Structures are given as structure tokens and as C-alpha cells.
Amino acid sequence: MLWTIILVIIVLWLLGFIADVAGNLIHILLVVALVIFIFQLLTGRR
């Protein structure tokens, strides 16, 4: 499920560059997704 959320946020981020939708909100969400992704890589699956 985490991968799906990250994928959706990246797609919305790219749409934000193309259509300038939602402004800085997309960039904030992308940073949050990257932090979660890095945290998952560091902790690993248990």
C-alpha cells in the first residue's frame, strides 16, 4: 500500500509541474513520501 501512495504522489507531483495544480502542496507531499520511503529502507521489513 505504501508503494501505491508513493506512486500516486509522484504522478500528482509531475502533473503539478505540467498544469501547476495545487502549488506547493504537491512538493510537501513528495517530501513526506520520500521521508517515509527512506525510513522504510532503513528499518527494513520485519
PDB file of C-alpha atoms in Angstrom:
ATOM      1  CA  MET A   1       0.000   0.000   0.000  1.00  0.00           C
ATOM      2  CA  LEU A   2       2.900   2.338   0.735  1.00  0.00           C
ATOM      3  CA  TRP A   3       4.229   1.908  -2.810  1.00  0.00           C
ATOM      4  CA  THR A   4       0.800   2.829  -4.222  1.00  0.00           C
ATOM      5  CA  ILE A   5       0.695   6.018  -2.172  1.00  0.00           C
ATOM      6  CA  ILE A   6       4.215   6.964  -3.272  1.00  0.00           C
ATOM      7  CA  LEU A   7       3.329   6.320  -6.915  1.00  0.00           C
ATOM      8  CA  VAL A   8       0.179   8.460  -6.700  1.00  0.00           C
ATOM      9  CA  ILE A   9       2.092  11.309  -5.056  1.00  0.00           C
ATOM     10  CA  ILE A  10       4.806  11.212  -7.732  1.00  0.00           C
ATOM     11  CA  VAL A  11       2.186  11.279 -10.506  1.00  0.00           C
ATOM     12  CA  LEU A  12       0.431  14.244  -8.854  1.00  0.00           C
ATOM     13  CA  TRP A  13       3.807  15.963  -8.454  1.00  0.00           C
ATOM     14  CA  LEU A  14       4.526  15.569 -12.180  1.00  0.00           C
ATOM     15  CA  LEU A  15       1.041  16.878 -13.005  1.00  0.00           C
ATOM     16  CA  GLY A  16       1.808  19.840 -10.770  1.00  0.00           C
ATOM     17  CA  PHE A  17       4.777  20.713 -12.974  1.00  0.00           C
ATOM     18  CA  ILE A  18       2.702  20.389 -16.145  1.00  0.00           C
ATOM     19  CA  ALA A  19      -0.533  22.090 -15.076  1.00  0.00           C
ATOM     20  CA  ASP A  20       0.618  23.964 -11.939  1.00  0.00           C
ATOM     21  CA  VAL A  21      -2.046  22.212  -9.857  1.00  0.00           C
ATOM     22  CA  ALA A  22      -2.108  22.627  -6.059  1.00  0.00           C
ATOM     23  CA  GLY A  23       1.164  24.565  -5.942  1.00  0.00           C
ATOM     24  CA  ASN A  24       3.441  23.769  -3.024  1.00  0.00           C
ATOM     25  CA  LEU A  25       1.152  21.118  -1.535  1.00  0.00           C
ATOM     26  CA  ILE A  26       2.374  18.526  -4.037  1.00  0.00           C
ATOM     27  CA  HIS A  27       6.004  19.288  -3.206  1.00  0.00           C
ATOM     28  CA  ILE A  28       5.319  18.934   0.521  1.00  0.00           C
ATOM     29  CA  LEU A  29       3.591  15.595  -0.060  1.00  0.00           C
ATOM     30  CA  LEU A  30       6.517  14.409  -2.182  1.00  0.00           C
ATOM     31  CA  VAL A  31       8.979  15.238   0.591  1.00  0.00           C
ATOM     32  CA  VAL A  32       6.790  13.366   3.092  1.00  0.00           C
ATOM     33  CA  ALA A  33       6.671  10.355   0.752  1.00  0.00           C
ATOM     34  CA  LEU A  34      10.462  10.391   0.368  1.00  0.00           C
ATOM     35  CA  VAL A  35      10.957  10.518   4.140  1.00  0.00           C
ATOM     36  CA  ILE A  36       8.616   7.535   4.591  1.00  0.00           C
ATOM     37  CA  PHE A  37      10.385   5.663   1.789  1.00  0.00           C
ATOM     38  CA  ILE A  38      13.834   6.245   3.301  1.00  0.00           C
ATOM     39  CA  PHE A  39      12.563   5.269   6.746  1.00  0.00           C
ATOM     40  CA  GLN A  40      11.194   2.028   5.296  1.00  0.00           C
ATOM     41  CA  LEU A  41      14.513   1.261   3.581  1.00  0.00           C
ATOM     42  CA  LEU A  42      16.489   1.872   6.772  1.00  0.00           C
ATOM     43  CA  THR A  43      14.233  -0.165   9.044  1.00  0.00           C
ATOM     44  CA  GLY A  44      13.630  -2.987   6.576  1.00  0.00           C
ATOM     45  CA  ARG A  45      10.700  -5.375   6.562  1.00  0.00           C
ATOM     46  CA  ARG A  46      10.082  -7.493   9.605  1.00  0.00           C
TER      47      ARG A  46
END
